[in-house]
Amino acid sequence: VYDAERVAVVSAWVPGRIEELHVDHVGERVVSGQPLIELYGPELVAAQMELLETSEALRSARAAGERAVREASETLAAVRERLRRWGVSADQISRVEESGATDQNVTIVSPLSGTVVEENVTEGTYLTTGDRLFVIADLSSVWIDLAAHEKDLAVLREGDHVSFLAAALPGRAFEGVVSLVEPIVDPATRTVTVRVEADNSDGALKPDMFVTARVAGSVGTEGRDLPI
């Protein structure tokens, strides 16, 4: 399964229309900061206009005294923060301030480097706040969720080294380390989920593959291999 610490969901933070797609299919590799879509939104344009107005107000306030400068600076910081929360990058905000002109389209960029594993966008689509656009996962590391019988819990510990085989990749052995032994037993199967973190730098392991594994465990001084 995906490493949950290496997954990002890209959602619409403000209503708008998708003017252009830079990434349009599942499986495409992206890097952090890479453009995903061009979005037009009236609220985004209005916020940029407010940004320019508050920037001008700050320049004018410098002749009105320290208090006026402080109030104008706080207002400007709030407008910048609102734009950042809507997905506008710091570079885009700076460009608007420096040029004195608004951008009709705002570029939404990838928050991390990885692979597009879910895509729900079409050019021309109107978005509402919260719409799920992309899911991007860094697959250079994956989690292996294994099922261990409750009778074998005594030999399982976080930090144990595990070797495993993937049904789709016969003859190739992989290794990982136990990062979690869940504290709950499934009442239907009488098993416990054991999570293993595994390196996947070459991308050979795909989410939802089936695997079988062996962990070297011990009870007291007696060691044994445990199939799970």
PDB file of C-alpha atoms in Angstrom:
ATOM      1  CA  VAL A   1       0.000   0.000   0.000  1.00  0.00           C
ATOM      2  CA  TYR A   2       1.011   3.642  -0.243  1.00  0.00           C
ATOM      3  CA  ASP A   3       3.225   5.068   2.457  1.00  0.00           C
ATOM      4  CA  ALA A   4       0.672   7.433   4.025  1.00  0.00           C
ATOM      5  CA  GLU A   5       3.447   9.840   4.967  1.00  0.00           C
ATOM      6  CA  ARG A   6       4.361  10.215   1.275  1.00  0.00           C
ATOM      7  CA  VAL A   7       0.907  10.897  -0.192  1.00  0.00           C
ATOM      8  CA  ALA A   8      -0.643  14.271  -1.004  1.00  0.00           C
ATOM      9  CA  VAL A   9      -4.210  15.097  -2.006  1.00  0.00           C
ATOM     10  CA  VAL A  10      -4.544  18.188  -4.197  1.00  0.00           C
ATOM     11  CA  SER A  11      -7.956  19.783  -3.682  1.00  0.00           C
ATOM     12  CA  ALA A  12      -9.637  22.947  -4.899  1.00  0.00           C
ATOM     13  CA  TRP A  13      -9.281  25.586  -2.192  1.00  0.00           C
ATOM     14  CA  VAL A  14     -11.408  28.136  -4.022  1.00  0.00           C
ATOM     15  CA  PRO A  15     -14.147  27.923  -6.710  1.00  0.00           C
ATOM     16  CA  GLY A  16     -13.043  28.326 -10.298  1.00  0.00           C
ATOM     17  CA  ARG A  17     -12.759  26.895 -13.810  1.00  0.00           C
ATOM     18  CA  ILE A  18      -9.935  24.722 -15.118  1.00  0.00           C
ATOM     19  CA  GLU A  19      -8.499  26.638 -18.053  1.00  0.00           C
ATOM     20  CA  GLU A  20      -5.596  24.299 -18.873  1.00  0.00           C
ATOM     21  CA  LEU A  21      -4.280  20.919 -17.771  1.00  0.00           C
ATOM     22  CA  HIS A  22      -0.550  20.342 -17.510  1.00  0.00           C
ATOM     23  CA  VAL A  23      -1.008  16.816 -16.115  1.00  0.00           C
ATOM     24  CA  ASP A  24      -3.945  14.770 -17.331  1.00  0.00           C
ATOM     25  CA  HIS A  25      -3.439  11.056 -16.696  1.00  0.00           C
ATOM     26  CA  VAL A  26      -2.757   8.582 -13.935  1.00  0.00           C
ATOM     27  CA  GLY A  27       0.794   7.241 -13.829  1.00  0.00           C
ATOM     28  CA  GLU A  28       2.481  10.484 -14.827  1.00  0.00           C
ATOM     29  CA  ARG A  29       5.581  11.371 -12.804  1.00  0.00           C
ATOM     30  CA  VAL A  30       5.717  14.878 -11.356  1.00  0.00           C
ATOM     31  CA  VAL A  31       8.206  16.840  -9.288  1.00  0.00           C
ATOM     32  CA  SER A  32       7.539  19.189  -6.405  1.00  0.00           C
ATOM     33  CA  GLY A  33       6.488  22.597  -7.713  1.00  0.00           C
ATOM     34  CA  GLN A  34       5.545  21.300 -11.173  1.00  0.00           C
ATOM     35  CA  PRO A  35       2.413  22.966 -12.627  1.00  0.00           C
ATOM     36  CA  LEU A  36      -0.689  20.749 -12.558  1.00  0.00           C
ATOM     37  CA  ILE A  37      -3.503  23.025 -13.739  1.00  0.00           C
ATOM     38  CA  GLU A  38      -4.279  26.627 -14.655  1.00  0.00           C
ATOM     39  CA  LEU A  39      -7.291  27.819 -12.673  1.00  0.00           C
ATOM     40  CA  TYR A  40      -9.452  30.883 -13.254  1.00  0.00           C
ATOM     41  CA  GLY A  41     -11.462  32.009 -10.240  1.00  0.00           C
ATOM     42  CA  PRO A  42     -13.172  35.368  -9.641  1.00  0.00           C
ATOM     43  CA  GLU A  43     -12.262  35.194  -5.942  1.00  0.00           C
ATOM     44  CA  LEU A  44      -8.601  34.699  -6.838  1.00  0.00           C
ATOM     45  CA  VAL A  45      -8.644  37.704  -9.159  1.00  0.00           C
ATOM     46  CA  ALA A  46     -10.397  39.820  -6.521  1.00  0.00           C
ATOM     47  CA  ALA A  47      -7.826  38.812  -3.909  1.00  0.00           C
ATOM     48  CA  GLN A  48      -5.002  39.813  -6.249  1.00  0.00           C
ATOM     49  CA  MET A  49      -6.637  43.212  -6.756  1.00  0.00           C
ATOM     50  CA  GLU A  50      -6.821  43.559  -2.967  1.00  0.00           C
ATOM     51  CA  LEU A  51      -3.149  42.605  -2.811  1.00  0.00           C
ATOM     52  CA  LEU A  52      -2.233  45.431  -5.167  1.00  0.00           C
ATOM     53  CA  GLU A  53      -4.431  47.902  -3.284  1.00  0.00           C
ATOM     54  CA  THR A  54      -2.898  47.014   0.090  1.00  0.00           C
ATOM     55  CA  SER A  55       0.607  47.187  -1.387  1.00  0.00           C
ATOM     56  CA  GLU A  56      -0.144  50.707  -2.593  1.00  0.00           C
ATOM     57  CA  ALA A  57      -1.688  51.558   0.780  1.00  0.00           C
ATOM     58  CA  LEU A  58       1.519  50.478   2.511  1.00  0.00           C
ATOM     59  CA  ARG A  59       3.601  52.736   0.311  1.00  0.00           C
ATOM     60  CA  SER A  60       1.292  55.665   1.071  1.00  0.00           C
ATOM     61  CA  ALA A  61       1.268  54.889   4.803  1.00  0.00           C
ATOM     62  CA  ARG A  62       4.998  55.479   5.106  1.00  0.00           C
ATOM     63  CA  ALA A  63       4.292  59.192   5.036  1.00  0.00           C
ATOM     64  CA  ALA A  64       1.548  58.896   7.667  1.00  0.00           C
ATOM     65  CA  GLY A  65       3.542  57.515  10.571  1.00  0.00           C
ATOM     66  CA  GLU A  66       4.514  54.279  12.288  1.00  0.00           C
ATOM     67  CA  ARG A  67       1.001  53.200  13.296  1.00  0.00           C
ATOM     68  CA  ALA A  68      -0.335  53.517   9.752  1.00  0.00           C
ATOM     69  CA  VAL A  69       2.622  51.509   8.425  1.00  0.00           C
ATOM     70  CA  ARG A  70       2.017  48.761  10.994  1.00  0.00           C
ATOM     71  CA  GLU A  71      -1.688  48.487  10.172  1.00  0.00           C
ATOM     72  CA  ALA A  72      -1.038  48.447   6.421  1.00  0.00           C
ATOM     73  CA  SER A  73       1.704  45.826   6.835  1.00  0.00           C
ATOM     74  CA  GLU A  74      -0.624  43.570   8.846  1.00  0.00           C
ATOM     75  CA  THR A  75      -3.349  43.883   6.217  1.00  0.00           C
ATOM     76  CA  LEU A  76      -0.905  43.086   3.421  1.00  0.00           C
ATOM     77  CA  ALA A  77       0.418  40.022   5.288  1.00  0.00           C
ATOM     78  CA  ALA A  78      -3.163  38.771   5.761  1.00  0.00           C
ATOM     79  CA  VAL A  79      -3.936  39.100   2.033  1.00  0.00           C
ATOM     80  CA  ARG A  80      -0.714  37.273   1.097  1.00  0.00           C
ATOM     81  CA  GLU A  81      -1.527  34.484   3.556  1.00  0.00           C
ATOM     82  CA  ARG A  82      -5.044  34.106   2.143  1.00  0.00           C
ATOM     83  CA  LEU A  83      -3.630  33.712  -1.363  1.00  0.00           C
ATOM     84  CA  ARG A  84      -1.083  31.154  -0.139  1.00  0.00           C
ATOM     85  CA  ARG A  85      -3.862  29.166   1.524  1.00  0.00           C
ATOM     86  CA  TRP A  86      -5.696  29.151  -1.792  1.00  0.00           C
ATOM     87  CA  GLY A  87      -2.718  27.515  -3.470  1.00  0.00           C
ATOM     88  CA  VAL A  88      -1.046  30.587  -4.955  1.00  0.00           C
ATOM     89  CA  SER A  89       2.734  30.228  -4.728  1.00  0.00           C
ATOM     90  CA  ALA A  90       5.007  32.813  -3.146  1.00  0.00           C
ATOM     91  CA  ASP A  91       6.569  33.415  -6.581  1.00  0.00           C
ATOM     92  CA  GLN A  92       3.168  34.151  -8.118  1.00  0.00           C
ATOM     93  CA  ILE A  93       2.317  36.566  -5.316  1.00  0.00           C
ATOM     94  CA  SER A  94       5.627  38.365  -5.772  1.00  0.00           C
ATOM     95  CA  ARG A  95       5.098  38.549  -9.531  1.00  0.00           C
ATOM     96  CA  VAL A  96       1.704  40.234  -9.088  1.00  0.00           C
ATOM     97  CA  GLU A  97       3.132  42.773  -6.643  1.00  0.00           C
ATOM     98  CA  GLU A  98       6.137  43.547  -8.839  1.00  0.00           C
ATOM     99  CA  SER A  99       4.175  43.828 -12.092  1.00  0.00           C
ATOM    100  CA  GLY A 100       1.225  45.705 -10.622  1.00  0.00           C
ATOM    101  CA  ALA A 101      -1.142  43.505 -12.648  1.00  0.00           C
ATOM    102  CA  THR A 102      -3.331  40.548 -11.744  1.00  0.00           C
ATOM    103  CA  ASP A 103      -2.969  37.087 -13.276  1.00  0.00           C
ATOM    104  CA  GLN A 104      -6.262  35.898 -14.726  1.00  0.00           C
ATOM    105  CA  ASN A 105      -5.173  32.287 -14.208  1.00  0.00           C
ATOM    106  CA  VAL A 106      -3.454  30.886 -11.160  1.00  0.00           C
ATOM    107  CA  THR A 107      -1.144  27.894 -11.470  1.00  0.00           C
ATOM    108  CA  ILE A 108      -1.759  25.046  -9.017  1.00  0.00           C
ATOM    109  CA  VAL A 109       1.473  23.089  -8.495  1.00  0.00           C
ATOM    110  CA  SER A 110       2.367  19.663  -7.142  1.00  0.00           C
ATOM    111  CA  PRO A 111       3.146  19.678  -3.409  1.00  0.00           C
ATOM    112  CA  LEU A 112       5.630  16.790  -3.697  1.00  0.00           C
ATOM    113  CA  SER A 113       7.561  14.660  -6.166  1.00  0.00           C
ATOM    114  CA  GLY A 114       5.923  11.366  -7.040  1.00  0.00           C
ATOM    115  CA  THR A 115       3.417   9.607  -9.276  1.00  0.00           C
ATOM    116  CA  VAL A 116      -0.146  10.675 -10.039  1.00  0.00           C
ATOM    117  CA  VAL A 117      -2.269   7.800  -8.686  1.00  0.00           C
ATOM    118  CA  GLU A 118      -5.656   9.506  -8.955  1.00  0.00           C
ATOM    119  CA  GLU A 119      -6.863  12.201 -11.343  1.00  0.00           C
ATOM    120  CA  ASN A 120     -10.349  13.755 -11.365  1.00  0.00           C
ATOM    121  CA  VAL A 121      -9.998  16.775 -13.641  1.00  0.00           C
ATOM    122  CA  THR A 122     -11.148  17.773 -17.118  1.00  0.00           C
ATOM    123  CA  GLU A 123     -10.316  20.974 -18.944  1.00  0.00           C
ATOM    124  CA  GLY A 124     -13.214  23.416 -18.695  1.00  0.00           C
ATOM    125  CA  THR A 125     -14.625  21.856 -15.530  1.00  0.00           C
ATOM    126  CA  TYR A 126     -16.033  24.201 -12.891  1.00  0.00           C
ATOM    127  CA  LEU A 127     -14.734  23.439  -9.413  1.00  0.00           C
ATOM    128  CA  THR A 128     -16.194  24.049  -5.996  1.00  0.00           C
ATOM    129  CA  THR A 129     -14.189  24.385  -2.806  1.00  0.00           C
ATOM    130  CA  GLY A 130     -13.024  20.981  -1.594  1.00  0.00           C
ATOM    131  CA  ASP A 131     -13.228  19.156  -4.942  1.00  0.00           C
ATOM    132  CA  ARG A 132     -10.581  16.412  -5.068  1.00  0.00           C
ATOM    133  CA  LEU A 133      -8.331  16.976  -8.091  1.00  0.00           C
ATOM    134  CA  PHE A 134      -5.262  14.739  -7.795  1.00  0.00           C
ATOM    135  CA  VAL A 135      -3.681  12.228  -5.466  1.00  0.00           C
ATOM    136  CA  ILE A 136       0.103  12.090  -5.754  1.00  0.00           C
ATOM    137  CA  ALA A 137       2.205   9.423  -4.080  1.00  0.00           C
ATOM    138  CA  ASP A 138       5.942   9.068  -3.662  1.00  0.00           C
ATOM    139  CA  LEU A 139       6.369   5.359  -4.414  1.00  0.00           C
ATOM    140  CA  SER A 140      10.093   5.241  -3.663  1.00  0.00           C
ATOM    141  CA  SER A 141       9.055   3.709  -0.353  1.00  0.00           C
ATOM    142  CA  VAL A 142       5.954   1.583   0.293  1.00  0.00           C
ATOM    143  CA  TRP A 143       4.192  -0.074   3.195  1.00  0.00           C
ATOM    144  CA  ILE A 144       3.563  -3.811   3.181  1.00  0.00           C
ATOM    145  CA  ASP A 145       0.505  -4.756   5.256  1.00  0.00           C
ATOM    146  CA  LEU A 146       0.753  -8.378   6.373  1.00  0.00           C
ATOM    147  CA  ALA A 147      -1.652 -10.552   8.370  1.00  0.00           C
ATOM    148  CA  ALA A 148      -0.126 -12.495  11.261  1.00  0.00           C
ATOM    149  CA  HIS A 149      -1.971 -15.089  13.340  1.00  0.00           C
ATOM    150  CA  GLU A 150      -2.581 -14.008  16.928  1.00  0.00           C
ATOM    151  CA  LYS A 151      -0.732 -17.080  18.213  1.00  0.00           C
ATOM    152  CA  ASP A 152       2.456 -15.721  16.640  1.00  0.00           C
ATOM    153  CA  LEU A 153       2.343 -12.257  18.230  1.00  0.00           C
ATOM    154  CA  ALA A 154       4.897 -13.263  20.848  1.00  0.00           C
ATOM    155  CA  VAL A 155       7.652 -13.397  18.220  1.00  0.00           C
ATOM    156  CA  LEU A 156       6.799 -10.160  16.413  1.00  0.00           C
ATOM    157  CA  ARG A 157       8.502  -6.906  17.312  1.00  0.00           C
ATOM    158  CA  GLU A 158       8.878  -3.495  15.718  1.00  0.00           C
ATOM    159  CA  GLY A 159      12.313  -3.375  14.104  1.00  0.00           C
ATOM    160  CA  ASP A 160      12.249  -7.040  12.990  1.00  0.00           C
ATOM    161  CA  HIS A 161      13.678  -7.655   9.527  1.00  0.00           C
ATOM    162  CA  VAL A 162      11.329  -9.260   7.039  1.00  0.00           C
ATOM    163  CA  SER A 163      11.897 -10.925   3.672  1.00  0.00           C
ATOM    164  CA  PHE A 164       8.984 -11.176   1.276  1.00  0.00           C
ATOM    165  CA  LEU A 165       8.010 -12.322  -2.202  1.00  0.00           C
ATOM    166  CA  ALA A 166       5.530 -10.667  -4.553  1.00  0.00           C
ATOM    167  CA  ALA A 167       3.264 -12.955  -6.557  1.00  0.00           C
ATOM    168  CA  ALA A 168       3.704 -10.717  -9.620  1.00  0.00           C
ATOM    169  CA  LEU A 169       7.525 -10.847  -9.445  1.00  0.00           C
ATOM    170  CA  PRO A 170       8.448 -14.531  -9.098  1.00  0.00           C
ATOM    171  CA  GLY A 171      11.993 -15.315  -8.072  1.00  0.00           C
ATOM    172  CA  ARG A 172      12.788 -11.904  -6.688  1.00  0.00           C
ATOM    173  CA  ALA A 173      13.149 -11.414  -2.938  1.00  0.00           C
ATOM    174  CA  PHE A 174      12.545  -8.125  -1.137  1.00  0.00           C
ATOM    175  CA  GLU A 175      13.337  -6.957   2.363  1.00  0.00           C
ATOM    176  CA  GLY A 176      11.831  -4.539   4.854  1.00  0.00           C
ATOM    177  CA  VAL A 177      11.535  -3.670   8.521  1.00  0.00           C
ATOM    178  CA  VAL A 178       8.498  -4.024  10.772  1.00  0.00           C
ATOM    179  CA  SER A 179       7.326  -0.511  11.708  1.00  0.00           C
ATOM    180  CA  LEU A 180       4.030  -1.365  13.403  1.00  0.00           C
ATOM    181  CA  VAL A 181       2.262  -4.335  14.970  1.00  0.00           C
ATOM    182  CA  GLU A 182      -1.339  -3.209  15.333  1.00  0.00           C
ATOM    183  CA  PRO A 183      -2.854  -3.673  18.793  1.00  0.00           C
ATOM    184  CA  ILE A 184      -6.192  -5.014  17.519  1.00  0.00           C
ATOM    185  CA  VAL A 185      -7.041  -8.584  16.495  1.00  0.00           C
ATOM    186  CA  ASP A 186      -9.483  -9.025  13.615  1.00  0.00           C
ATOM    187  CA  PRO A 187     -12.278 -11.120  15.196  1.00  0.00           C
ATOM    188  CA  ALA A 188     -13.196 -12.748  11.865  1.00  0.00           C
ATOM    189  CA  THR A 189      -9.724 -13.887  10.783  1.00  0.00           C
ATOM    190  CA  ARG A 190      -7.968 -13.961  14.185  1.00  0.00           C
ATOM    191  CA  THR A 191      -5.066 -12.053  12.621  1.00  0.00           C
ATOM    192  CA  VAL A 192      -3.221  -8.844  13.363  1.00  0.00           C
ATOM    193  CA  THR A 193      -1.946  -6.419  10.744  1.00  0.00           C
ATOM    194  CA  VAL A 194       1.836  -6.101  10.682  1.00  0.00           C
ATOM    195  CA  ARG A 195       3.183  -3.121   8.742  1.00  0.00           C
ATOM    196  CA  VAL A 196       6.554  -3.328   7.032  1.00  0.00           C
ATOM    197  CA  GLU A 197       8.390  -0.389   5.476  1.00  0.00           C
ATOM    198  CA  ALA A 198      10.222  -1.330   2.279  1.00  0.00           C
ATOM    199  CA  ASP A 199      12.465   0.523  -0.134  1.00  0.00           C
ATOM    200  CA  ASN A 200      11.007   0.760  -3.638  1.00  0.00           C
ATOM    201  CA  SER A 201      13.530   2.961  -5.385  1.00  0.00           C
ATOM    202  CA  ASP A 202      13.235   1.014  -8.641  1.00  0.00           C
ATOM    203  CA  GLY A 203       9.420   1.091  -8.617  1.00  0.00           C
ATOM    204  CA  ALA A 204       9.071  -2.678  -8.909  1.00  0.00           C
ATOM    205  CA  LEU A 205       6.507  -2.932  -6.101  1.00  0.00           C
ATOM    206  CA  LYS A 206       3.038  -1.681  -7.023  1.00  0.00           C
ATOM    207  CA  PRO A 207       0.279  -0.830  -4.545  1.00  0.00           C
ATOM    208  CA  ASP A 208      -2.273  -3.672  -4.135  1.00  0.00           C
ATOM    209  CA  MET A 209       0.186  -6.416  -5.088  1.00  0.00           C
ATOM    210  CA  PHE A 210      -0.123  -9.574  -2.997  1.00  0.00           C
ATOM    211  CA  VAL A 211       2.939 -10.710  -1.060  1.00  0.00           C
ATOM    212  CA  THR A 212       3.973 -13.466   1.320  1.00  0.00           C
ATOM    213  CA  ALA A 213       6.639 -12.864   3.934  1.00  0.00           C
ATOM    214  CA  ARG A 214       8.855 -14.432   6.546  1.00  0.00           C
ATOM    215  CA  VAL A 215      10.101 -12.692   9.654  1.00  0.00           C
ATOM    216  CA  ALA A 216      12.941 -13.941  11.839  1.00  0.00           C
ATOM    217  CA  GLY A 217      11.451 -13.914  15.344  1.00  0.00           C
ATOM    218  CA  SER A 218      12.401 -15.395  18.694  1.00  0.00           C
ATOM    219  CA  VAL A 219      10.798 -16.518  21.937  1.00  0.00           C
ATOM    220  CA  GLY A 220      13.314 -16.567  24.777  1.00  0.00           C
ATOM    221  CA  THR A 221      16.464 -18.135  23.332  1.00  0.00           C
ATOM    222  CA  GLU A 222      14.633 -20.255  20.772  1.00  0.00           C
ATOM    223  CA  GLY A 223      14.596 -18.712  17.290  1.00  0.00           C
ATOM    224  CA  ARG A 224      12.374 -19.704  14.397  1.00  0.00           C
ATOM    225  CA  ASP A 225      11.159 -18.425  11.030  1.00  0.00           C
ATOM    226  CA  LEU A 226       7.546 -17.300  11.025  1.00  0.00           C
ATOM    227  CA  PRO A 227       5.589 -17.294   7.740  1.00  0.00           C
ATOM    228  CA  ILE A 228       2.997 -14.522   7.564  1.00  0.00           C
TER     229      ILE A 228
END
